[in-house]
GROMACS .gro file of C-alpha atoms in nm:
model
  432
    1UNK     CA    1   7.406  14.382   9.831
    2UNK     CA    2   7.729  14.239  10.013
    3UNK     CA    3   7.772  14.297  10.353
    4UNK     CA    4   8.065  14.196  10.561
    5UNK     CA    5   8.030  14.167  10.941
    6UNK     CA    6   8.294  14.283  11.222
    7UNK     CA    7   8.279  14.182  11.597
    8UNK     CA    8   8.446  14.430  11.808
    9UNK     CA    9   8.493  14.652  12.126
   10UNK     CA   10   8.635  14.986  11.981
   11UNK     CA   11   8.771  15.036  12.349
   12UNK     CA   12   8.855  15.287  12.201
   13UNK     CA   13   8.836  15.313  11.815
   14UNK     CA   14   9.215  15.325  11.695
   15UNK     CA   15   9.402  15.304  11.376
   16UNK     CA   16   9.415  14.930  11.410
   17UNK     CA   17   9.022  14.894  11.397
   18UNK     CA   18   9.039  15.173  11.103
   19UNK     CA   19   9.270  14.920  10.920
   20UNK     CA   20   9.063  14.617  10.989
   21UNK     CA   21   8.734  14.790  10.866
   22UNK     CA   22   8.939  14.905  10.550
   23UNK     CA   23   9.056  14.565  10.478
   24UNK     CA   24   8.743  14.382  10.537
   25UNK     CA   25   8.586  14.575  10.280
   26UNK     CA   26   8.867  14.545  10.040
   27UNK     CA   27   8.940  14.180  10.067
   28UNK     CA   28   8.578  14.053  10.075
   29UNK     CA   29   8.462  14.332   9.810
   30UNK     CA   30   8.147  14.394  10.047
   31UNK     CA   31   7.958  14.723   9.985
   32UNK     CA   32   7.944  14.753  10.349
   33UNK     CA   33   8.022  14.667  10.683
   34UNK     CA   34   7.791  14.628  10.970
   35UNK     CA   35   7.966  14.607  11.300
   36UNK     CA   36   7.818  14.412  11.631
   37UNK     CA   37   8.001  14.600  11.892
   38UNK     CA   38   8.003  14.555  12.291
   39UNK     CA   39   7.824  14.809  12.455
   40UNK     CA   40   7.925  14.960  12.786
   41UNK     CA   41   8.115  14.673  12.928
   42UNK     CA   42   8.378  14.443  12.757
   43UNK     CA   43   8.490  14.079  12.740
   44UNK     CA   44   8.784  14.148  12.983
   45UNK     CA   45   8.510  14.216  13.278
   46UNK     CA   46   8.530  14.601  13.280
   47UNK     CA   47   8.342  14.892  13.175
   48UNK     CA   48   8.442  15.031  12.830
   49UNK     CA   49   8.644  15.350  12.869
   50UNK     CA   50   8.403  15.539  12.677
   51UNK     CA   51   8.015  15.535  12.649
   52UNK     CA   52   7.865  15.275  12.358
   53UNK     CA   53   7.717  15.562  12.159
   54UNK     CA   54   8.042  15.758  12.144
   55UNK     CA   55   8.225  15.456  12.033
   56UNK     CA   56   7.973  15.390  11.782
   57UNK     CA   57   7.988  15.749  11.647
   58UNK     CA   58   8.374  15.690  11.608
   59UNK     CA   59   8.323  15.368  11.422
   60UNK     CA   60   8.087  15.522  11.173
   61UNK     CA   61   8.311  15.818  11.103
   62UNK     CA   62   8.583  15.545  11.045
   63UNK     CA   63   8.371  15.375  10.743
   64UNK     CA   64   8.140  15.135  10.938
   65UNK     CA   65   7.785  15.152  10.783
   66UNK     CA   66   7.596  15.034  11.069
   67UNK     CA   67   7.655  14.947  11.421
   68UNK     CA   68   7.455  14.723  11.668
   69UNK     CA   69   7.493  14.632  12.009
   70UNK     CA   70   7.590  14.305  12.137
   71UNK     CA   71   7.415  14.220  12.435
   72UNK     CA   72   7.601  14.247  12.761
   73UNK     CA   73   7.560  13.868  12.844
   74UNK     CA   74   7.768  13.795  12.562
   75UNK     CA   75   8.008  14.107  12.550
   76UNK     CA   76   8.115  14.035  12.916
   77UNK     CA   77   8.127  13.634  12.846
   78UNK     CA   78   8.384  13.383  12.810
   79UNK     CA   79   8.566  13.369  12.437
   80UNK     CA   80   8.317  13.094  12.351
   81UNK     CA   81   8.010  13.274  12.462
   82UNK     CA   82   8.108  13.612  12.327
   83UNK     CA   83   8.187  13.455  11.962
   84UNK     CA   84   7.876  13.216  11.983
   85UNK     CA   85   7.650  13.511  12.091
   86UNK     CA   86   7.781  13.752  11.828
   87UNK     CA   87   7.775  13.508  11.528
   88UNK     CA   88   7.416  13.386  11.640
   89UNK     CA   89   7.314  13.736  11.566
   90UNK     CA   90   7.491  13.793  11.258
   91UNK     CA   91   7.366  13.444  11.129
   92UNK     CA   92   7.009  13.551  11.223
   93UNK     CA   93   7.027  13.873  11.030
   94UNK     CA   94   6.997  13.681  10.696
   95UNK     CA   95   7.209  13.915  10.502
   96UNK     CA   96   7.557  13.889  10.615
   97UNK     CA   97   7.802  13.747  10.348
   98UNK     CA   98   8.132  13.745  10.531
   99UNK     CA   99   8.263  13.761  10.872
  100UNK     CA  100   8.575  13.939  10.910
  101UNK     CA  101   8.813  13.931  11.213
  102UNK     CA  102   9.158  14.007  11.287
  103UNK     CA  103   9.407  13.753  11.367
  104UNK     CA  104   9.791  13.749  11.469
  105UNK     CA  105   9.808  13.438  11.250
  106UNK     CA  106   9.607  13.549  10.974
  107UNK     CA  107   9.566  13.183  10.799
  108UNK     CA  108   9.200  13.092  10.810
  109UNK     CA  109   9.321  12.722  10.694
  110UNK     CA  110   9.502  12.653  11.004
  111UNK     CA  111   9.259  12.851  11.206
  112UNK     CA  112   8.967  12.627  11.053
  113UNK     CA  113   9.171  12.296  11.121
  114UNK     CA  114   9.176  12.394  11.521
  115UNK     CA  115   8.819  12.493  11.494
  116UNK     CA  116   8.721  12.172  11.368
  117UNK     CA  117   8.917  11.960  11.626
  118UNK     CA  118   8.798  12.189  11.911
  119UNK     CA  119   8.447  12.155  11.796
  120UNK     CA  120   8.476  11.784  11.728
  121UNK     CA  121   8.679  11.695  12.022
  122UNK     CA  122   8.803  11.351  11.915
  123UNK     CA  123   8.819  11.105  12.167
  124UNK     CA  124   9.193  11.103  12.178
  125UNK     CA  125   9.247  11.449  12.196
  126UNK     CA  126   8.964  11.470  12.463
  127UNK     CA  127   9.180  11.209  12.673
  128UNK     CA  128   9.518  11.413  12.622
  129UNK     CA  129   9.325  11.738  12.752
  130UNK     CA  130   9.191  11.556  13.057
  131UNK     CA  131   9.527  11.404  13.144
  132UNK     CA  132   9.682  11.775  13.135
  133UNK     CA  133   9.416  11.923  13.349
  134UNK     CA  134   9.468  11.653  13.620
  135UNK     CA  135   9.830  11.764  13.618
  136UNK     CA  136   9.670  12.102  13.780
  137UNK     CA  137   9.757  12.286  13.441
  138UNK     CA  138   9.527  12.593  13.367
  139UNK     CA  139   9.281  12.507  13.072
  140UNK     CA  140   9.450  12.738  12.833
  141UNK     CA  141   9.768  12.567  12.888
  142UNK     CA  142   9.634  12.217  12.930
  143UNK     CA  143   9.433  12.283  12.555
  144UNK     CA  144   9.759  12.402  12.381
  145UNK     CA  145   9.979  12.094  12.486
  146UNK     CA  146   9.698  11.841  12.411
  147UNK     CA  147   9.651  11.992  12.078
  148UNK     CA  148  10.050  11.976  12.024
  149UNK     CA  149  10.067  11.607  12.115
  150UNK     CA  150   9.734  11.529  11.925
  151UNK     CA  151   9.831  11.701  11.581
  152UNK     CA  152  10.189  11.637  11.639
  153UNK     CA  153  10.248  12.000  11.547
  154UNK     CA  154  10.353  12.222  11.809
  155UNK     CA  155  10.374  12.529  11.571
  156UNK     CA  156   9.999  12.465  11.490
  157UNK     CA  157   9.908  12.458  11.870
  158UNK     CA  158  10.122  12.780  11.917
  159UNK     CA  159   9.860  12.951  11.750
  160UNK     CA  160   9.630  12.941  12.043
  161UNK     CA  161   9.871  13.144  12.286
  162UNK     CA  162   9.763  13.466  12.108
  163UNK     CA  163   9.446  13.597  12.182
  164UNK     CA  164   9.285  13.735  11.849
  165UNK     CA  165   9.374  13.388  11.720
  166UNK     CA  166   9.183  13.216  12.017
  167UNK     CA  167   8.877  13.438  11.947
  168UNK     CA  168   8.885  13.389  11.576
  169UNK     CA  169   8.877  13.018  11.653
  170UNK     CA  170   8.588  13.055  11.861
  171UNK     CA  171   8.405  13.257  11.575
  172UNK     CA  172   8.493  12.957  11.334
  173UNK     CA  173   8.359  12.729  11.586
  174UNK     CA  174   8.039  12.910  11.619
  175UNK     CA  175   7.991  12.931  11.259
  176UNK     CA  176   8.023  12.555  11.261
  177UNK     CA  177   7.785  12.530  11.542
  178UNK     CA  178   7.521  12.711  11.357
  179UNK     CA  179   7.582  12.581  11.023
  180UNK     CA  180   7.601  12.906  10.905
  181UNK     CA  181   7.674  13.022  10.541
  182UNK     CA  182   7.863  13.324  10.641
  183UNK     CA  183   8.216  13.295  10.501
  184UNK     CA  184   8.500  13.384  10.739
  185UNK     CA  185   8.805  13.636  10.626
  186UNK     CA  186   9.101  13.671  10.875
  187UNK     CA  187   9.309  13.978  10.846
  188UNK     CA  188   9.654  13.937  10.977
  189UNK     CA  189   9.718  14.220  11.291
  190UNK     CA  190   9.929  14.481  11.250
  191UNK     CA  191  10.141  14.646  11.501
  192UNK     CA  192  10.136  14.575  11.886
  193UNK     CA  193   9.990  14.246  12.028
  194UNK     CA  194   9.654  14.261  12.200
  195UNK     CA  195   9.811  14.284  12.551
  196UNK     CA  196  10.102  14.521  12.461
  197UNK     CA  197  10.121  14.806  12.705
  198UNK     CA  198  10.397  15.033  12.523
  199UNK     CA  199  10.280  15.259  12.237
  200UNK     CA  200  10.461  15.187  11.928
  201UNK     CA  201  10.455  15.394  11.620
  202UNK     CA  202  10.106  15.390  11.480
  203UNK     CA  203   9.947  15.071  11.561
  204UNK     CA  204   9.908  15.029  11.923
  205UNK     CA  205   9.704  14.798  12.124
  206UNK     CA  206   9.402  14.928  12.291
  207UNK     CA  207   9.547  14.845  12.605
  208UNK     CA  208   9.840  15.065  12.585
  209UNK     CA  209   9.605  15.361  12.444
  210UNK     CA  210   9.367  15.326  12.739
  211UNK     CA  211   9.672  15.279  12.995
  212UNK     CA  212   9.814  15.621  12.838
  213UNK     CA  213   9.477  15.818  12.854
  214UNK     CA  214   9.433  15.711  13.220
  215UNK     CA  215   9.779  15.744  13.341
  216UNK     CA  216   9.889  16.084  13.173
  217UNK     CA  217  10.185  16.256  13.300
  218UNK     CA  218   9.973  16.572  13.316
  219UNK     CA  219   9.588  16.613  13.298
  220UNK     CA  220   9.598  16.795  12.994
  221UNK     CA  221   9.862  16.555  12.821
  222UNK     CA  222   9.585  16.265  12.823
  223UNK     CA  223   9.539  16.268  12.451
  224UNK     CA  224   9.872  16.423  12.290
  225UNK     CA  225  10.066  16.126  12.327
  226UNK     CA  226   9.816  15.879  12.168
  227UNK     CA  227   9.716  16.151  11.902
  228UNK     CA  228   9.883  15.967  11.632
  229UNK     CA  229   9.744  15.623  11.731
  230UNK     CA  230   9.376  15.717  11.689
  231UNK     CA  231   9.210  15.838  11.366
  232UNK     CA  232   9.138  16.192  11.388
  233UNK     CA  233   8.768  16.179  11.414
  234UNK     CA  234   8.789  15.934  11.706
  235UNK     CA  235   9.082  16.113  11.863
  236UNK     CA  236   8.852  16.468  11.825
  237UNK     CA  237   8.545  16.278  12.000
  238UNK     CA  238   8.742  16.139  12.275
  239UNK     CA  239   8.925  16.484  12.337
  240UNK     CA  240   8.563  16.693  12.326
  241UNK     CA  241   8.425  16.410  12.589
  242UNK     CA  242   8.707  16.397  12.834
  243UNK     CA  243   8.606  16.466  13.187
  244UNK     CA  244   8.239  16.472  13.103
  245UNK     CA  245   8.168  16.128  12.990
  246UNK     CA  246   8.483  15.972  12.978
  247UNK     CA  247   8.732  15.791  13.095
  248UNK     CA  248   8.551  15.520  13.281
  249UNK     CA  249   8.710  15.246  13.473
  250UNK     CA  250   8.615  14.938  13.669
  251UNK     CA  251   8.750  15.115  14.007
  252UNK     CA  252   8.493  15.374  13.964
  253UNK     CA  253   8.227  15.108  14.038
  254UNK     CA  254   8.419  14.934  14.325
  255UNK     CA  255   8.170  15.090  14.585
  256UNK     CA  256   7.872  14.949  14.401
  257UNK     CA  257   8.077  14.597  14.359
  258UNK     CA  258   8.160  14.603  14.748
  259UNK     CA  259   7.760  14.655  14.843
  260UNK     CA  260   7.677  14.345  14.594
  261UNK     CA  261   7.942  14.126  14.764
  262UNK     CA  262   7.829  14.212  15.114
  263UNK     CA  263   7.498  14.116  14.993
  264UNK     CA  264   7.611  13.752  14.933
  265UNK     CA  265   7.715  13.432  15.084
  266UNK     CA  266   7.976  13.174  14.960
  267UNK     CA  267   7.650  12.964  14.854
  268UNK     CA  268   7.479  13.246  14.674
  269UNK     CA  269   7.784  13.350  14.501
  270UNK     CA  270   7.782  13.036  14.296
  271UNK     CA  271   7.433  13.132  14.150
  272UNK     CA  272   7.642  13.382  13.935
  273UNK     CA  273   7.774  13.287  13.592
  274UNK     CA  274   8.141  13.202  13.597
  275UNK     CA  275   8.160  13.203  13.960
  276UNK     CA  276   8.308  12.839  14.097
  277UNK     CA  277   8.309  12.724  14.461
  278UNK     CA  278   8.656  12.788  14.493
  279UNK     CA  279   8.601  13.126  14.342
  280UNK     CA  280   8.312  13.190  14.568
  281UNK     CA  281   8.488  13.085  14.885
  282UNK     CA  282   8.809  13.299  14.814
  283UNK     CA  283   8.574  13.609  14.768
  284UNK     CA  284   8.414  13.551  15.098
  285UNK     CA  285   8.736  13.464  15.279
  286UNK     CA  286   8.914  13.795  15.108
  287UNK     CA  287   8.585  14.012  15.127
  288UNK     CA  288   8.704  14.235  15.420
  289UNK     CA  289   9.038  14.347  15.246
  290UNK     CA  290   8.838  14.498  14.936
  291UNK     CA  291   8.988  14.820  14.858
  292UNK     CA  292   8.893  14.857  14.490
  293UNK     CA  293   8.774  14.618  14.219
  294UNK     CA  294   9.117  14.602  14.038
  295UNK     CA  295   9.313  14.522  14.391
  296UNK     CA  296   9.046  14.295  14.448
  297UNK     CA  297   9.111  14.118  14.120
  298UNK     CA  298   9.483  14.109  14.204
  299UNK     CA  299   9.410  13.978  14.553
  300UNK     CA  300   9.211  13.674  14.456
  301UNK     CA  301   9.393  13.558  14.132
  302UNK     CA  302   9.586  13.240  14.147
  303UNK     CA  303   9.766  12.997  13.869
  304UNK     CA  304   9.440  12.854  13.786
  305UNK     CA  305   9.201  13.175  13.820
  306UNK     CA  306   9.361  13.454  13.606
  307UNK     CA  307   9.270  13.825  13.667
  308UNK     CA  308   9.053  13.859  13.362
  309UNK     CA  309   8.851  13.545  13.467
  310UNK     CA  310   8.783  13.681  13.788
  311UNK     CA  311   8.702  14.029  13.708
  312UNK     CA  312   8.438  13.882  13.467
  313UNK     CA  313   8.287  13.711  13.711
  314UNK     CA  314   8.268  14.013  13.954
  315UNK     CA  315   8.115  14.201  13.677
  316UNK     CA  316   7.863  13.920  13.660
  317UNK     CA  317   7.810  13.967  14.035
  318UNK     CA  318   7.753  14.342  13.988
  319UNK     CA  319   7.499  14.300  13.699
  320UNK     CA  320   7.327  14.014  13.849
  321UNK     CA  321   7.386  13.780  13.562
  322UNK     CA  322   7.303  13.432  13.693
  323UNK     CA  323   7.377  13.090  13.541
  324UNK     CA  324   7.005  13.011  13.536
  325UNK     CA  325   6.889  13.318  13.399
  326UNK     CA  326   6.802  13.165  13.069
  327UNK     CA  327   6.697  12.827  13.247
  328UNK     CA  328   6.381  12.802  13.099
  329UNK     CA  329   6.451  12.944  12.735
  330UNK     CA  330   6.827  12.991  12.693
  331UNK     CA  331   6.955  13.263  12.425
  332UNK     CA  332   7.032  12.991  12.162
  333UNK     CA  333   6.698  12.817  12.182
  334UNK     CA  334   6.475  12.714  11.898
  335UNK     CA  335   6.135  12.828  12.005
  336UNK     CA  336   5.816  12.924  11.824
  337UNK     CA  337   5.743  13.299  11.700
  338UNK     CA  338   5.904  13.585  11.902
  339UNK     CA  339   5.711  13.875  11.774
  340UNK     CA  340   5.851  14.211  11.620
  341UNK     CA  341   5.915  13.989  11.282
  342UNK     CA  342   5.738  14.048  10.979
  343UNK     CA  343   5.746  14.006  10.603
  344UNK     CA  344   5.954  13.746  10.428
  345UNK     CA  345   6.150  13.659  10.725
  346UNK     CA  346   5.860  13.555  10.924
  347UNK     CA  347   5.718  13.354  10.660
  348UNK     CA  348   6.015  13.149  10.549
  349UNK     CA  349   6.173  13.090  10.896
  350UNK     CA  350   6.118  12.781  11.108
  351UNK     CA  351   6.274  12.864  11.412
  352UNK     CA  352   6.431  13.171  11.619
  353UNK     CA  353   6.675  13.231  11.925
  354UNK     CA  354   6.628  13.451  12.221
  355UNK     CA  355   6.806  13.715  12.036
  356UNK     CA  356   6.772  14.084  11.888
  357UNK     CA  357   6.963  14.328  11.671
  358UNK     CA  358   6.988  14.677  11.851
  359UNK     CA  359   7.097  14.960  11.646
  360UNK     CA  360   7.346  15.218  11.800
  361UNK     CA  361   7.387  15.422  11.493
  362UNK     CA  362   7.408  15.428  11.122
  363UNK     CA  363   7.511  15.605  10.806
  364UNK     CA  364   7.211  15.781  10.632
  365UNK     CA  365   7.355  15.653  10.302
  366UNK     CA  366   7.335  15.281  10.401
  367UNK     CA  367   6.960  15.270  10.513
  368UNK     CA  368   6.912  14.992  10.249
  369UNK     CA  369   7.097  14.748  10.509
  370UNK     CA  370   6.836  14.821  10.775
  371UNK     CA  371   6.555  14.747  10.481
  372UNK     CA  372   6.743  14.439  10.405
  373UNK     CA  373   6.753  14.322  10.780
  374UNK     CA  374   6.379  14.384  10.838
  375UNK     CA  375   6.310  14.163  10.539
  376UNK     CA  376   6.555  13.871  10.609
  377UNK     CA  377   6.601  13.862  10.972
  378UNK     CA  378   6.462  13.615  11.223
  379UNK     CA  379   6.519  13.826  11.499
  380UNK     CA  380   6.355  14.157  11.591
  381UNK     CA  381   6.533  14.469  11.488
  382UNK     CA  382   6.524  14.762  11.731
  383UNK     CA  383   6.590  15.101  11.672
  384UNK     CA  384   6.383  15.263  11.939
  385UNK     CA  385   6.333  15.129  12.292
  386UNK     CA  386   5.996  15.253  12.310
  387UNK     CA  387   5.873  15.065  12.007
  388UNK     CA  388   5.952  14.725  12.136
  389UNK     CA  389   5.648  14.519  12.152
  390UNK     CA  390   5.574  14.113  12.215
  391UNK     CA  391   5.926  13.972  12.284
  392UNK     CA  392   5.950  13.630  12.404
  393UNK     CA  393   6.023  13.630  12.807
  394UNK     CA  394   6.367  13.517  12.756
  395UNK     CA  395   6.427  13.791  12.488
  396UNK     CA  396   6.280  14.067  12.721
  397UNK     CA  397   6.537  13.936  12.988
  398UNK     CA  398   6.800  13.981  12.766
  399UNK     CA  399   6.728  14.334  12.685
  400UNK     CA  400   6.642  14.435  13.039
  401UNK     CA  401   7.002  14.338  13.134
  402UNK     CA  402   7.132  14.541  12.838
  403UNK     CA  403   6.910  14.854  12.995
  404UNK     CA  404   7.020  14.772  13.335
  405UNK     CA  405   7.416  14.757  13.261
  406UNK     CA  406   7.378  15.098  13.035
  407UNK     CA  407   7.186  15.261  13.320
  408UNK     CA  408   7.429  15.164  13.555
  409UNK     CA  409   7.724  15.297  13.362
  410UNK     CA  410   7.548  15.604  13.288
  411UNK     CA  411   7.497  15.649  13.687
  412UNK     CA  412   7.889  15.642  13.724
  413UNK     CA  413   7.919  15.883  13.473
  414UNK     CA  414   7.661  16.128  13.648
  415UNK     CA  415   7.825  16.088  13.967
  416UNK     CA  416   8.192  16.100  13.847
  417UNK     CA  417   8.154  16.403  13.607
  418UNK     CA  418   7.862  16.573  13.760
  419UNK     CA  419   7.646  16.566  13.453
  420UNK     CA  420   7.279  16.516  13.396
  421UNK     CA  421   7.148  16.142  13.409
  422UNK     CA  422   7.033  16.014  13.054
  423UNK     CA  423   6.858  15.688  13.096
  424UNK     CA  424   6.884  15.435  12.806
  425UNK     CA  425   6.542  15.489  12.645
  426UNK     CA  426   6.605  15.857  12.632
  427UNK     CA  427   6.950  15.814  12.417
  428UNK     CA  428   6.957  15.887  12.070
  429UNK     CA  429   7.089  15.709  11.743
  430UNK     CA  430   7.408  15.800  11.617
  431UNK     CA  431   7.304  15.908  11.255
  432UNK     CA  432   7.566  16.045  11.028
   0.00000   0.00000   0.00000
């Protein structure tokens, strides 16, 4: 059975995502698509607009066979951490043949060339990068300039200016890092750019769609203007759950975040992932002017500190994700047995990482995929939290972070929409 892996956020699931799944299956000739999807928090350092189980259902109705959750440590991490965590999980499943990602460039050879340079970091390139950083340039700009000089090909370096290209290169770097046999495919992106805020005819960005849902001219018009941008099943799901479990925004978490910031000092803030000494001092100095999460990000940002980087750091503070959370056993360690693994995988494997594959939903007709994962995976497959046993301490920490993050997200839904609280252990798999 040939399986293509897709890494996604589906925030929300739109026409471009439907196109991606269709193209991934067609271009690779795969029998099924397994999606590793961000949970309730996403890579730009914000909550997803809709709960993960609802987004998972939309993807299943859109043709995905199985949806796994990308742990929150990776889903709200830097592009490198996001990609490395996701690829590590796919690589550990032992049955993923292909990795298919969207890209503005769509040229896998060019993307691979850049990935090789950035992975190997030749001395000449490294020196050029340091020279640019010493000039005070932001890292992305410094890296692009250094690559332009090193390759003597500005058009090649220009590829890094597009976000999907950048993330695709990180996937390729991760495949190299793990010496993975998974074959990568790049699908050219259609329609609007990743950060475009204006709707286009059929392939608008998730950013534009979210903005229109969050800022309708009239409450009853929240979905009328984006109906053509979403597959019918996704549109119906969002419409039916509007004002009962969505939309959720980062500003819904403002009071919780302010409380966490009031509990911290400049010194303690630097314990959190992605919080530098400079950012910690800025947070403390501006803390009295905190109004909302989004306005605080605007207040803190500088040329070197982007809105997204700040928002991601604030999310780590809110969720309690520290730099040394995995000091003794990092997520990509190679420890001995981690439990919850049996069969051929247990006999053949020589190492494992502090990871797991948690199922959010699947299609009934594709249960063979679950059987293959159970047979070949070198990490635990989790379908029900109550049945989890004998995880390593690091794996349990990673899972506990997911549970806490989702319970926090659910608490906001409960408060905002006056609905009953459903904890993470009570939530049902999406099976269609």
